[in-house]
Amino acid sequence: MLTVTKLRKSFGSKRLFWNAGFSMSQGQRVALIGPNGSGKSTLLKILAGLEPLDRGEVRFAKDALVGYLAQETIAEGKETTIEFLRKAVGLDELERKMKLLESHLEEEESLLRYEIVQEAYRKLGGFAFADRAASVLNGLTLGTELLERPLATLSGGEKRKIALAGVLLRGVDVLLLDEPTNNLDFSALLWLEAYLKKFSGALIVASHDRAFLDRVVEKVLDIDTEKHVLVMQKGNWSTAAFVRAHALRRAKEKYRGQETEKERLDVSSQEKLLWVERTKKKRGPDRDKLTSNYKKERAIKKFTGSSKALSARRDRLTVYEKPFERTPLVFSFSRETKLRPPTITLTRVSLGYNKKKPVVTGVNLRIPYGRRVQFLGMNGVGKTTLIKTILGELKPLAGRVTIGKSVLFGDLMQEHHLLPLQLTPLQYFSKKLHIFDEQNILLLLSRFQFSPQIAKEKIAQLSPGERVRFVLATLAARGANVLILDEPTNHLDVEAIEALEEALAGYRGTLILVTHDEAFLSRMEIDEYYLLGEGTIQSVSNFDTYRTEVLKEAKRRLKRL
């Protein structure tokens, strides 16, 4: 289905791939993994034909249709959703071709071409496309009323889902998906998992969601950032992570063993040479000089030869290169409150943007200091609205929100574009956080893998993953005692997610969380789950019960497709 050979790609002095290659067949589902900046998005763009390669070859099966979803793709245009989807799938173009051919159907060649185009139109569900589109939107937890709405009236999350729907509806042979789970709620995520497991074509997906990858893929394509090659492994993400960790341990053991043996042989060789030098200077007894000199020369020759043999043995040792290890990302949010532990209380709160049409009503919520709370629910039910109300960015439409006097909020919201893009990270610390010591700022940013050069570039030039790491750096600097994280793992690579998990494990303040990342959530030790939906909020006993119900509904929606 797909073969890549001798691929080379660089950007200036930065080399991404060097004689890299892999192959995959129809029906295979492959995860593309690697740290941020290793070239995952670039490789997908190359495969989609949107990025030139320096050298090498990319070959697809004959007439294979490729669908590609970029990491930041959203549906844009002046048309309605259904018009966008028809254009994205190619129905408008096929209808145009059929119309041109209809006036020449008496010609055999035109009739043959018409039948081919019509068959393509039929495969894409052109005769009942609105129903197919509605089923996919329903699977992605979007209402079918969006089909007739102009794209300009939709939210960013809705536009992202519609862009994904446009790719899924094309009936492609090869799917290339770059972070498809970003902006998906948990219900839509489980539907997408079920859809991809039924997909009969070839799939390459780049994602940071470990639980998603474990359930969907059967092979892993790992980017070796040291050798700039691609390594295909059998198994899901967890299997690949275990194999990689085991290989690193074995490489370390072999390298340490090699260095220990080198040191032993060097010491032994030097000891013999030192003995030779001492013996040369030693004078024999006068009474038997001839015999004494003979024995000395013989011993010198023996130990010199032994030293040379040890050196030769050292040179013949199997050479194991020192294994490459990235500098780990390690940081902390720890800050104990010195004042009275703050509590957050919402009493009979209605929240939203319009008093006549509140998003959620009757919210009674008490979050004591140090509790860990997870808000669940589909996109659009009010999770982010509730968070903004707690933060004080939105006033409640009714009721009362009481925030403890010693609360110091730190928040990571989905809308990273709200950062002041024209500032540099250094300027942000001084102007927004009133931290002026440049050396201390650079030291902090270096812990989040920012070089001094990047720290002085505008935030607008940072990648999505770098922006998330930058916000995490600001949270660490603030020392907040209440952390509010809205989809914090979006755009982070696995290494950064694991570092965030470690930091939160040691955090003693209050944590309010919204996430669809199951692997991340499983490490958070949540105290309370609250489900938002249909304008209400209610306590949920445990996450597994919620997941089971959502999965059943996702499978029901998939059957309608």
Short mmCIF file of C-alpha atoms in Angstrom, two decimals, residues 120-506:
data_model
loop_
_atom_site.label_atom_id
_atom_site.label_comp_id
_atom_site.label_asym_id
_atom_site.label_seq_id
_atom_site.Cartn_x
_atom_site.Cartn_y
_atom_site.Cartn_z
CA ALA A 120 -16.98 6.91 -7.56
CA TYR A 121 -19.94 9.16 -6.73
CA ARG A 122 -21.92 6.15 -5.47
CA LYS A 123 -19.01 4.90 -3.29
CA LEU A 124 -18.85 8.29 -1.61
CA GLY A 125 -22.54 8.04 -0.82
CA GLY A 126 -23.36 10.93 -3.11
CA PHE A 127 -26.99 9.89 -3.53
CA ALA A 128 -27.51 9.95 0.26
CA PHE A 129 -24.60 12.10 1.35
CA ALA A 130 -26.56 14.26 3.79
CA ASP A 131 -27.48 11.14 5.79
CA ARG A 132 -23.85 9.90 5.84
CA ALA A 133 -22.61 13.34 6.89
CA ALA A 134 -25.21 13.52 9.64
CA SER A 135 -24.10 10.10 10.96
CA VAL A 136 -20.44 11.13 11.12
CA LEU A 137 -21.26 14.46 12.77
CA ASN A 138 -23.45 12.59 15.25
CA GLY A 139 -20.54 10.25 15.98
CA LEU A 140 -18.33 13.24 16.67
CA THR A 141 -21.04 14.56 19.04
CA LEU A 142 -22.11 17.38 16.73
CA GLY A 143 -25.80 18.08 16.15
CA THR A 144 -27.12 17.56 12.63
CA GLU A 145 -28.47 21.14 12.66
CA LEU A 146 -24.85 22.24 12.07
CA LEU A 147 -25.09 20.93 8.49
CA GLU A 148 -27.05 23.99 7.41
CA ARG A 149 -25.15 26.51 9.52
CA PRO A 150 -22.40 28.71 7.99
CA LEU A 151 -18.91 27.68 9.10
CA ALA A 152 -18.24 31.23 10.27
CA THR A 153 -20.81 30.80 13.07
CA LEU A 154 -19.15 27.68 14.56
CA SER A 155 -16.60 27.41 17.37
CA GLY A 156 -12.99 26.40 16.80
CA GLY A 157 -13.61 22.95 18.30
CA GLU A 158 -16.62 22.41 16.02
CA LYS A 159 -14.61 23.47 12.95
CA ARG A 160 -11.88 21.02 13.90
CA LYS A 161 -14.38 18.16 14.16
CA ILE A 162 -15.92 19.09 10.80
CA ALA A 163 -12.46 19.07 9.18
CA LEU A 164 -11.98 15.55 10.60
CA ALA A 165 -15.42 14.55 9.29
CA GLY A 166 -14.44 15.79 5.83
CA VAL A 167 -11.43 13.44 5.82
CA LEU A 168 -13.36 10.43 7.17
CA LEU A 169 -16.18 10.85 4.62
CA ARG A 170 -13.86 10.73 1.61
CA GLY A 171 -13.68 6.93 1.52
CA VAL A 172 -9.88 6.97 1.26
CA ASP A 173 -7.47 4.05 1.04
CA VAL A 174 -4.83 5.66 3.28
CA LEU A 175 -5.58 7.86 6.29
CA LEU A 176 -2.89 10.24 7.62
CA LEU A 177 -4.02 11.80 10.91
CA ASP A 178 -1.97 14.32 12.88
CA GLU A 179 -3.21 14.60 16.49
CA PRO A 180 -6.85 13.78 15.60
CA THR A 181 -7.89 13.53 19.27
CA ASN A 182 -7.19 17.19 20.06
CA ASN A 183 -10.44 19.05 20.78
CA LEU A 184 -12.45 15.82 20.91
CA ASP A 185 -14.60 15.13 23.94
CA PHE A 186 -14.47 11.63 25.44
CA SER A 187 -17.58 10.42 23.63
CA ALA A 188 -16.26 11.53 20.22
CA LEU A 189 -12.86 10.01 21.04
CA LEU A 190 -14.36 6.58 21.71
CA TRP A 191 -16.43 6.82 18.51
CA LEU A 192 -13.29 7.67 16.52
CA GLU A 193 -11.47 4.70 18.07
CA ALA A 194 -14.28 2.35 17.03
CA TYR A 195 -14.38 3.90 13.54
CA LEU A 196 -10.62 3.51 12.97
CA LYS A 197 -10.62 -0.10 14.19
CA LYS A 198 -13.23 -0.87 11.50
CA PHE A 199 -11.37 1.12 8.81
CA SER A 200 -10.22 -1.28 6.06
CA GLY A 201 -7.48 0.91 4.59
CA ALA A 202 -4.01 1.81 5.86
CA LEU A 203 -3.75 4.23 8.79
CA ILE A 204 -0.85 6.33 10.10
CA VAL A 205 -1.73 8.37 13.16
CA ALA A 206 0.43 10.72 15.20
CA SER A 207 -1.00 11.15 18.68
CA HIS A 208 0.09 11.82 22.24
CA ASP A 209 -2.87 9.86 23.64
CA ARG A 210 -1.33 6.61 24.88
CA ALA A 211 -4.62 4.87 25.72
CA PHE A 212 -6.01 5.77 22.29
CA LEU A 213 -2.92 4.36 20.54
CA ASP A 214 -2.96 1.20 22.66
CA ARG A 215 -6.51 0.42 21.54
CA VAL A 216 -6.21 1.44 17.87
CA VAL A 217 -2.79 0.58 16.41
CA GLU A 218 -0.98 -2.70 15.83
CA LYS A 219 2.43 -1.29 14.82
CA VAL A 220 4.54 1.67 15.83
CA LEU A 221 6.75 3.77 13.56
CA ASP A 222 9.36 5.35 15.84
CA ILE A 223 11.50 8.32 14.78
CA ASP A 224 15.11 7.79 15.93
CA THR A 225 16.20 11.39 16.56
CA GLU A 226 19.88 10.43 16.88
CA LYS A 227 20.26 8.40 13.66
CA HIS A 228 17.40 10.21 11.83
CA VAL A 229 15.81 6.96 10.66
CA LEU A 230 12.39 5.33 11.03
CA VAL A 231 12.05 2.12 13.03
CA MET A 232 8.93 -0.03 12.59
CA GLN A 233 7.96 -2.21 15.58
CA LYS A 234 5.13 -4.67 16.13
CA GLY A 235 2.63 -3.98 18.88
CA ASN A 236 0.85 -0.95 20.30
CA TRP A 237 2.30 2.07 22.09
CA SER A 238 2.84 0.32 25.43
CA THR A 239 4.64 -2.58 23.74
CA ALA A 240 6.89 -0.19 21.83
CA ALA A 241 7.61 1.83 24.99
CA PHE A 242 8.58 -1.38 26.84
CA VAL A 243 10.82 -2.56 23.99
CA ARG A 244 12.46 0.87 23.73
CA ALA A 245 13.08 1.06 27.49
CA HIS A 246 14.48 -2.49 27.54
CA ALA A 247 16.76 -1.73 24.56
CA LEU A 248 18.03 1.40 26.32
CA ARG A 249 18.76 -0.55 29.52
CA ARG A 250 20.65 -3.23 27.56
CA ALA A 251 22.60 -0.57 25.64
CA LYS A 252 23.55 1.12 28.92
CA GLU A 253 24.62 -2.21 30.44
CA LYS A 254 26.78 -3.08 27.42
CA TYR A 255 28.34 0.38 27.35
CA ARG A 256 29.06 0.35 31.12
CA GLY A 257 30.52 -3.18 30.85
CA GLN A 258 32.72 -2.08 27.95
CA GLU A 259 33.98 1.00 29.83
CA THR A 260 34.66 -1.07 32.99
CA GLU A 261 36.67 -3.62 31.03
CA LYS A 262 38.60 -0.86 29.24
CA GLU A 263 39.48 0.70 32.57
CA ARG A 264 40.56 -2.67 34.03
CA LEU A 265 42.82 -3.44 31.05
CA ASP A 266 44.29 0.09 31.06
CA VAL A 267 45.09 -0.10 34.80
CA SER A 268 46.64 -3.56 34.46
CA SER A 269 48.70 -2.47 31.44
CA GLN A 270 49.92 0.68 33.22
CA GLU A 271 50.86 -1.32 36.33
CA LYS A 272 53.06 -3.62 34.24
CA LEU A 273 54.73 -0.69 32.47
CA LEU A 274 55.41 0.98 35.85
CA TRP A 275 56.95 -2.27 37.11
CA VAL A 276 59.15 -2.35 33.99
CA GLU A 277 60.34 1.23 34.61
CA ARG A 278 61.13 0.47 38.26
CA THR A 279 62.97 -2.72 37.31
CA LYS A 280 65.11 -0.89 34.71
CA LYS A 281 66.31 1.51 37.42
CA LYS A 282 66.99 -1.25 39.94
CA ARG A 283 70.69 -2.29 40.32
CA GLY A 284 71.57 -5.97 40.72
CA PRO A 285 74.12 -7.32 43.27
CA ASP A 286 77.82 -6.95 42.27
CA ARG A 287 78.65 -10.59 43.02
CA ASP A 288 76.52 -11.98 40.20
CA LYS A 289 75.90 -9.16 37.70
CA LEU A 290 75.67 -11.36 34.66
CA THR A 291 72.96 -13.62 36.08
CA SER A 292 71.14 -10.69 37.64
CA ASN A 293 71.07 -8.66 34.42
CA TYR A 294 69.89 -11.67 32.47
CA LYS A 295 66.96 -12.21 34.84
CA LYS A 296 66.10 -8.50 34.82
CA GLU A 297 66.09 -8.30 31.03
CA ARG A 298 63.98 -11.41 30.81
CA ALA A 299 61.41 -10.04 33.29
CA ILE A 300 61.33 -6.67 31.51
CA LYS A 301 60.69 -8.37 28.19
CA LYS A 302 57.94 -10.54 29.71
CA PHE A 303 56.07 -7.65 31.40
CA THR A 304 56.47 -5.33 28.39
CA GLY A 305 54.98 -8.01 26.17
CA SER A 306 52.18 -8.60 28.66
CA SER A 307 51.39 -4.86 28.69
CA LYS A 308 51.25 -4.79 24.90
CA ALA A 309 48.98 -7.85 24.88
CA LEU A 310 46.60 -6.12 27.29
CA SER A 311 46.53 -2.99 25.10
CA ALA A 312 45.88 -5.13 22.01
CA ARG A 313 43.09 -6.93 23.86
CA ARG A 314 41.57 -3.54 24.76
CA ASP A 315 41.64 -2.50 21.10
CA ARG A 316 39.86 -5.72 20.09
CA LEU A 317 36.93 -5.16 22.45
CA THR A 318 33.51 -4.91 20.79
CA VAL A 319 32.71 -1.21 20.44
CA TYR A 320 29.41 -0.12 21.97
CA GLU A 321 28.52 3.53 21.42
CA LYS A 322 27.23 5.51 24.37
CA PRO A 323 23.41 5.33 24.12
CA PHE A 324 21.69 8.62 23.32
CA GLU A 325 19.40 9.99 26.02
CA ARG A 326 17.36 13.18 25.83
CA THR A 327 17.68 15.54 28.77
CA PRO A 328 14.59 14.70 30.83
CA LEU A 329 11.93 17.34 31.37
CA VAL A 330 11.52 17.76 35.13
CA PHE A 331 9.60 20.50 36.92
CA SER A 332 7.46 21.16 39.98
CA PHE A 333 4.32 23.09 40.91
CA SER A 334 4.74 22.60 44.66
CA ARG A 335 3.67 25.52 46.81
CA GLU A 336 2.08 25.07 50.22
CA THR A 337 -0.37 27.76 51.27
CA LYS A 338 0.79 29.70 54.33
CA LEU A 339 -2.64 31.19 54.93
CA ARG A 340 -5.94 29.56 55.80
CA PRO A 341 -6.49 26.73 53.26
CA PRO A 342 -8.79 28.20 50.60
CA THR A 343 -12.12 26.63 49.61
CA ILE A 344 -14.12 27.20 46.40
CA THR A 345 -17.91 27.21 46.78
CA LEU A 346 -20.68 27.66 44.20
CA THR A 347 -24.21 28.10 45.58
CA ARG A 348 -27.28 27.81 43.29
CA VAL A 349 -25.23 29.16 40.39
CA SER A 350 -26.52 29.57 36.85
CA LEU A 351 -23.77 30.15 34.34
CA GLY A 352 -23.46 31.10 30.69
CA TYR A 353 -23.55 34.17 28.47
CA ASN A 354 -27.29 34.90 28.26
CA LYS A 355 -29.67 35.13 31.23
CA LYS A 356 -32.52 33.92 29.06
CA LYS A 357 -30.54 30.86 27.97
CA PRO A 358 -28.06 29.72 30.66
CA VAL A 359 -25.67 26.89 29.84
CA VAL A 360 -25.92 25.20 33.27
CA THR A 361 -28.27 25.92 36.17
CA GLY A 362 -28.52 24.90 39.82
CA VAL A 363 -24.78 24.38 40.37
CA ASN A 364 -24.02 23.61 44.03
CA LEU A 365 -20.38 22.75 44.36
CA ARG A 366 -17.87 22.82 47.22
CA ILE A 367 -14.19 22.13 46.51
CA PRO A 368 -12.09 22.00 49.71
CA TYR A 369 -8.39 22.76 49.55
CA GLY A 370 -6.26 19.92 48.21
CA ARG A 371 -9.12 18.10 46.45
CA ARG A 372 -8.77 16.79 42.91
CA VAL A 373 -11.84 17.32 40.75
CA GLN A 374 -12.57 16.16 37.20
CA PHE A 375 -15.33 17.70 35.04
CA LEU A 376 -16.79 15.27 32.49
CA GLY A 377 -19.17 15.76 29.58
CA MET A 378 -19.38 16.34 25.86
CA ASN A 379 -18.06 19.47 24.16
CA GLY A 380 -20.42 22.39 24.50
CA VAL A 381 -22.12 21.32 27.74
CA GLY A 382 -20.42 24.01 29.81
CA LYS A 383 -17.16 22.60 31.21
CA THR A 384 -15.02 25.53 30.04
CA THR A 385 -17.81 27.98 30.94
CA LEU A 386 -17.83 26.59 34.49
CA ILE A 387 -14.07 26.93 34.73
CA LYS A 388 -14.19 30.55 33.53
CA THR A 389 -16.87 31.27 36.13
CA ILE A 390 -14.68 29.84 38.90
CA LEU A 391 -11.73 31.89 37.63
CA GLY A 392 -13.85 35.03 37.70
CA GLU A 393 -13.57 35.60 33.95
CA LEU A 394 -17.37 35.17 33.70
CA LYS A 395 -19.86 36.49 36.23
CA PRO A 396 -22.55 33.99 37.29
CA LEU A 397 -25.98 34.67 35.82
CA ALA A 398 -27.47 33.80 39.20
CA GLY A 399 -26.28 32.47 42.56
CA ARG A 400 -23.03 33.06 44.38
CA VAL A 401 -19.39 32.04 43.77
CA THR A 402 -17.19 32.23 46.88
CA ILE A 403 -13.43 32.00 46.47
CA GLY A 404 -11.12 31.73 49.50
CA LYS A 405 -9.04 34.85 50.12
CA SER A 406 -5.72 33.01 49.85
CA VAL A 407 -6.50 31.38 46.49
CA LEU A 408 -3.80 31.88 43.88
CA PHE A 409 -5.06 30.50 40.57
CA GLY A 410 -2.90 28.98 37.88
CA ASP A 411 -4.72 27.95 34.72
CA LEU A 412 -3.91 26.21 31.48
CA MET A 413 -6.82 26.72 29.09
CA GLN A 414 -7.33 25.26 25.60
CA GLU A 415 -7.22 28.73 24.02
CA HIS A 416 -3.43 29.07 23.79
CA HIS A 417 -3.98 31.63 21.03
CA LEU A 418 -5.10 34.08 23.74
CA LEU A 419 -1.47 34.44 24.79
CA PRO A 420 0.04 37.83 23.83
CA LEU A 421 1.67 36.56 20.64
CA GLN A 422 3.79 39.67 20.01
CA LEU A 423 5.64 39.30 23.32
CA THR A 424 8.64 37.02 23.80
CA PRO A 425 8.62 34.54 26.70
CA LEU A 426 11.12 36.79 28.48
CA GLN A 427 8.89 39.84 28.03
CA TYR A 428 5.85 37.89 29.23
CA PHE A 429 7.54 37.10 32.55
CA SER A 430 8.40 40.74 33.18
CA LYS A 431 5.20 42.38 31.89
CA LYS A 432 2.60 39.82 33.01
CA LEU A 433 4.19 38.08 36.00
CA HIS A 434 6.44 40.95 37.16
CA ILE A 435 9.49 38.72 37.30
CA PHE A 436 12.48 40.73 36.10
CA ASP A 437 15.62 38.65 36.77
CA GLU A 438 16.54 37.53 33.24
CA GLN A 439 19.03 34.87 34.34
CA ASN A 440 16.50 33.22 36.65
CA ILE A 441 13.85 33.34 33.90
CA LEU A 442 16.23 31.74 31.38
CA LEU A 443 17.15 29.09 33.95
CA LEU A 444 13.46 28.29 34.53
CA LEU A 445 12.72 28.17 30.80
CA SER A 446 15.71 25.89 30.21
CA ARG A 447 14.08 23.37 32.58
CA PHE A 448 11.17 23.36 30.13
CA GLN A 449 13.59 22.77 27.22
CA PHE A 450 13.68 26.34 25.92
CA SER A 451 17.04 27.62 24.68
CA PRO A 452 17.99 31.29 25.34
CA GLN A 453 17.42 31.94 21.62
CA ILE A 454 13.85 30.58 21.68
CA ALA A 455 13.13 32.51 24.89
CA LYS A 456 13.81 35.72 22.98
CA GLU A 457 11.60 34.88 19.99
CA LYS A 458 7.97 35.97 19.82
CA ILE A 459 5.37 33.62 21.30
CA ALA A 460 3.69 33.65 17.87
CA GLN A 461 6.67 31.68 16.51
CA LEU A 462 6.35 28.90 19.08
CA SER A 463 4.80 25.61 17.99
CA PRO A 464 1.56 24.47 19.71
CA GLY A 465 3.55 22.08 21.91
CA GLU A 466 6.07 24.79 22.83
CA ARG A 467 3.22 27.13 23.81
CA VAL A 468 1.82 24.53 26.21
CA ARG A 469 5.28 24.01 27.75
CA PHE A 470 5.65 27.78 28.06
CA VAL A 471 2.32 28.06 29.92
CA LEU A 472 3.44 25.23 32.23
CA ALA A 473 6.63 27.20 32.91
CA THR A 474 4.56 30.24 33.92
CA LEU A 475 2.46 28.05 36.25
CA ALA A 476 5.61 26.71 37.89
CA ALA A 477 6.84 30.30 38.36
CA ARG A 478 3.57 31.48 39.93
CA GLY A 479 3.47 28.77 42.59
CA ALA A 480 -0.34 28.62 42.39
CA ASN A 481 -2.26 26.78 45.12
CA VAL A 482 -5.22 26.07 42.79
CA LEU A 483 -4.41 24.63 39.36
CA ILE A 484 -7.09 24.57 36.65
CA LEU A 485 -6.09 22.51 33.61
CA ASP A 486 -8.36 22.37 30.55
CA GLU A 487 -7.13 19.64 28.15
CA PRO A 488 -3.50 20.10 29.30
CA THR A 489 -2.11 17.21 27.22
CA ASN A 490 -3.17 18.66 23.86
CA HIS A 491 -0.04 19.26 21.71
CA LEU A 492 2.38 17.85 24.31
CA ASP A 493 4.60 14.90 23.43
CA VAL A 494 4.59 11.83 25.68
CA GLU A 495 7.78 12.85 27.50
CA ALA A 496 6.26 16.22 28.46
CA ILE A 497 2.98 14.54 29.51
CA GLU A 498 4.87 12.14 31.77
CA ALA A 499 6.81 15.06 33.28
CA LEU A 500 3.49 16.84 33.92
CA GLU A 501 2.15 13.70 35.58
CA GLU A 502 5.19 13.59 37.88
CA ALA A 503 4.83 17.28 38.74
CA LEU A 504 1.14 16.88 39.58
CA ALA A 505 1.83 13.75 41.64
CA GLY A 506 3.83 15.91 44.05
#
